[in-house]
Tab-separated table of C-alpha atoms in Angstrom:
chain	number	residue	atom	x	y	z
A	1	UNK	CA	-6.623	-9.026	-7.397
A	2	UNK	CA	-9.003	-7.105	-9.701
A	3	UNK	CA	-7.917	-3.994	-11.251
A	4	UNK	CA	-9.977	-1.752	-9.423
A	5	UNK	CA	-8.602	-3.261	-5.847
A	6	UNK	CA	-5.113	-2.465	-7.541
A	7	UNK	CA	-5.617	1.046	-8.480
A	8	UNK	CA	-7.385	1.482	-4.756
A	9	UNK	CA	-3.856	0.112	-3.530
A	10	UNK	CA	-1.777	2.023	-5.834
A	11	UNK	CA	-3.197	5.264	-5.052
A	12	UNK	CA	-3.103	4.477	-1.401
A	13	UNK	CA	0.625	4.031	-1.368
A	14	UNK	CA	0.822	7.237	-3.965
A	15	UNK	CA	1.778	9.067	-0.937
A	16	UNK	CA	4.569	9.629	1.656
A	17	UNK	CA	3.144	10.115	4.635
A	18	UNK	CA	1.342	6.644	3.989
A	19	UNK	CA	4.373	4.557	2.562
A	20	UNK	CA	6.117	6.055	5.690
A	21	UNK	CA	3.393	4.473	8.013
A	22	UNK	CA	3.711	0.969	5.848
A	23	UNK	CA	7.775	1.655	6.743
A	24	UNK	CA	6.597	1.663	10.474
A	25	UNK	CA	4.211	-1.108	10.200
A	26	UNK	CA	7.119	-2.925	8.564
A	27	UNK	CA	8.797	-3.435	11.971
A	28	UNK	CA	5.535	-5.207	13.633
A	29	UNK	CA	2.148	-4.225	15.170
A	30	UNK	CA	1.633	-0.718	16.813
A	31	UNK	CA	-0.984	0.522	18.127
A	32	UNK	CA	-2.048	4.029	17.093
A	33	UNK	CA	-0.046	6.254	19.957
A	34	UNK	CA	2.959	4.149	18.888
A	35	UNK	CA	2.554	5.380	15.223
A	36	UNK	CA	1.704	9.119	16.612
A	37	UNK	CA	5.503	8.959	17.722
A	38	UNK	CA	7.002	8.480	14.478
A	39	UNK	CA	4.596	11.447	13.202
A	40	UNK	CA	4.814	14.010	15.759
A	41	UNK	CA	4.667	17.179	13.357
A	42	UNK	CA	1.241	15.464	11.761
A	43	UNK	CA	-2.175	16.239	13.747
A	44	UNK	CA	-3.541	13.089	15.062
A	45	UNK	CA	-6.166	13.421	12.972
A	46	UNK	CA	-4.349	13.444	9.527
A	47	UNK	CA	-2.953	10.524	11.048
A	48	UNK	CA	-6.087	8.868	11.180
A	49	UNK	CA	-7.382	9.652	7.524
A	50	UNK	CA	-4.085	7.765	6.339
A	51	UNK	CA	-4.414	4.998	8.411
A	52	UNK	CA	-8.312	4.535	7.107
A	53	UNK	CA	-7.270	4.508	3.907
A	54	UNK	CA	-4.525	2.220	3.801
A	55	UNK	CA	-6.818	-0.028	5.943
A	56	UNK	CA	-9.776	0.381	2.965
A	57	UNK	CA	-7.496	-0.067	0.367
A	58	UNK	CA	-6.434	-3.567	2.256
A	59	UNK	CA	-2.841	-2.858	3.138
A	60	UNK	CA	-3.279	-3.104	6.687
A	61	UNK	CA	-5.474	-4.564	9.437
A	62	UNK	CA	-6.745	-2.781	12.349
A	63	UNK	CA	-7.672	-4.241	15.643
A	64	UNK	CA	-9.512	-2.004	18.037
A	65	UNK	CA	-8.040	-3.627	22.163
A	66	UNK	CA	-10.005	-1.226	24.911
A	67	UNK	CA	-9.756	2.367	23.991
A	68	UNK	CA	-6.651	1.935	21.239
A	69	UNK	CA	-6.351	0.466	17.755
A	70	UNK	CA	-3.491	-2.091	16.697
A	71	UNK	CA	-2.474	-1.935	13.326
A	72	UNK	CA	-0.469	-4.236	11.270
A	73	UNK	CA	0.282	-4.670	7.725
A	74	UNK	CA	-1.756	-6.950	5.533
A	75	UNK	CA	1.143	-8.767	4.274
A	76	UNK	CA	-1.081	-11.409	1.784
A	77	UNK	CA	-2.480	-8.591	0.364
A	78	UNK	CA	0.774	-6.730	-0.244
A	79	UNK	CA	2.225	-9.809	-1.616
A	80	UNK	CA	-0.890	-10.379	-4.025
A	81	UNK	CA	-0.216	-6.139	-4.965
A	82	UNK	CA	3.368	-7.141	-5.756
A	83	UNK	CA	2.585	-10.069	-7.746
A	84	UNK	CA	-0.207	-8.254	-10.023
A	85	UNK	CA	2.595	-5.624	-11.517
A	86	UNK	CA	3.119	-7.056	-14.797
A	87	UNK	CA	6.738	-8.171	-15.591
A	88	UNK	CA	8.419	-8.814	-18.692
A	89	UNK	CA	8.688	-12.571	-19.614
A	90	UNK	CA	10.018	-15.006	-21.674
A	91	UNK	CA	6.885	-15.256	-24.299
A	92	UNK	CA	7.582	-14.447	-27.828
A	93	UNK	CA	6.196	-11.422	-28.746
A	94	UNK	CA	3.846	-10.685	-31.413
A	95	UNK	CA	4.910	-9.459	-35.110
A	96	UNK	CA	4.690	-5.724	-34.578
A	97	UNK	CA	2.416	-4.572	-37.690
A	98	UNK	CA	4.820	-1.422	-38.131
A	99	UNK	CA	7.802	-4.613	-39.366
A	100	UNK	CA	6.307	-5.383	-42.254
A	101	UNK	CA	5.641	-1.657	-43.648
A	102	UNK	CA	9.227	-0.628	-42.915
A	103	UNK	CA	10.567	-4.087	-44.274
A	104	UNK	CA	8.277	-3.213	-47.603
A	105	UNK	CA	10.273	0.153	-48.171
């Protein structure tokens, strides 16, 4: 994943309202009434902004079925997210230049 796909992601999920529909989406496919339910106080249109850009930032996949839209997370995609956070590892690290001057005192 390139670093402009992560930031995309990362700013996606920089907001409740959206991790809170990834929380739903967690438990399976719904389609977009079925989300509405978990969101009652939010206009259905707010609704709709957060599930466009969770689905252009990749997290989840939409699937339009007669007049509704299914929605379900994009689980390779939040795996590859997870996986691009760098972690501390076992490599040695570099001599810090800032060593030697204090070592020199």
């Amino acid at each position: 994943m390139n670093i402009d796909a992560m930031a995309r992601a990362f700013k996606a999920l920089a907001d409740p309202t959206r991790l809170r529909v990834l929380e739903v989406l967690s438990r399976g496919e719904h389609c977009v009434c079925e989300i509405q339910r978990h969101f009652e106080a939010l206009p259905q249109n707010l609704l709709s902004h957060h599930l466009r850009v969770l689905k252009e930032a990749g997290l989840v996949l939409a699937e339009k079925r007669g007049r509704w839209v299914h929605y379900r997370l994009n689980e390779p995609r939040l795996e590859a997210l997870r996986q691009s956070v760098p972690r501390p590892g076992p490599q040695e690290r570099e001599a810090c230049v800032c060593r030697g001057v204090v070592e020199a005192k």
